[in-house]
């Protein structure tokens, strides 16, 4: 497992986005994009993940479980070296807003992220997590990972 992490000062309550470009090597088990916001009283955990075993995207729900996105997007069938993902959350409501995967757009408004009580000092933790297959060394490329604020 490889995790790219960045801890940032807490941003004002505006819509936040996480965008990145990535490739899919043959030995990648899963890929997750994580926005983890700590307010000093609450933790809002938002995850968008792709899993190779079913070639499906999913989001982390308010109930603390993954939910498959529909319709499915078959990344392996897309003729592109790099894929792009961007998802937006609204910390003021604790909801997801939208998800863009290559040219497919998902309206996630009204879908809650997982919000729990947590007294951790205020900050924003951003992560891109790659899980490889057991016993296989692979190389994956992550490019242009950015955090945006004041998203529409």
XYZ file of N, CA, C and O in Angstrom, residues 14 24 32 35 43 50 66 76 79-80 89 91 93 116 130 136 145:
68
model
N -16.304 26.394 2.712
C -16.698 26.497 1.309
C -16.552 25.105 0.705
O -15.917 24.229 1.290
N -3.800 3.246 -14.705
C -4.177 1.975 -14.090
C -3.238 0.867 -14.557
O -3.463 0.264 -15.597
N -7.953 5.015 -3.963
C -8.896 5.821 -3.178
C -8.448 7.273 -3.134
O -7.257 7.566 -3.034
N -10.873 12.935 1.314
C -10.894 14.239 1.972
C -11.404 13.994 3.387
O -12.526 13.529 3.579
N -15.633 15.089 12.628
C -14.823 14.591 11.520
C -15.768 14.286 10.367
O -16.757 13.572 10.534
N -11.970 3.261 -6.366
C -12.131 2.319 -7.471
C -11.515 1.003 -7.037
O -10.424 0.983 -6.450
N -19.158 1.409 1.968
C -19.072 1.788 0.564
C -20.385 1.511 -0.155
O -21.050 0.511 0.098
N -11.102 0.170 -17.816
C -10.232 -0.637 -18.668
C -10.602 -0.495 -20.142
O -9.761 -0.660 -21.016
N -9.841 4.169 -23.876
C -8.562 4.207 -24.576
C -7.800 5.474 -24.219
O -7.662 6.377 -25.028
N -7.330 5.536 -22.997
C -6.553 6.694 -22.566
C -5.497 6.230 -21.568
O -5.746 5.307 -20.793
N -16.983 18.167 -2.139
C -17.811 18.014 -0.941
C -18.174 19.401 -0.414
O -17.501 20.390 -0.713
N -18.505 20.994 3.158
C -18.339 20.797 4.596
C -19.451 21.421 5.433
O -19.727 20.968 6.537
N -22.600 21.279 4.908
C -23.732 20.354 5.002
C -23.305 18.930 5.318
O -24.134 18.098 5.669
N -18.750 12.163 12.149
C -18.690 11.600 13.500
C -18.147 12.650 14.461
O -17.502 13.615 14.048
N -3.109 3.942 -2.837
C -3.036 2.880 -3.838
C -2.740 1.565 -3.131
O -1.832 1.490 -2.309
N 3.050 -8.690 -6.005
C 3.338 -8.079 -7.297
C 3.847 -6.662 -7.069
O 3.253 -5.900 -6.320
N -2.367 16.148 -8.530
C -3.275 16.052 -7.381
C -3.388 17.446 -6.751
O -2.394 17.997 -6.270
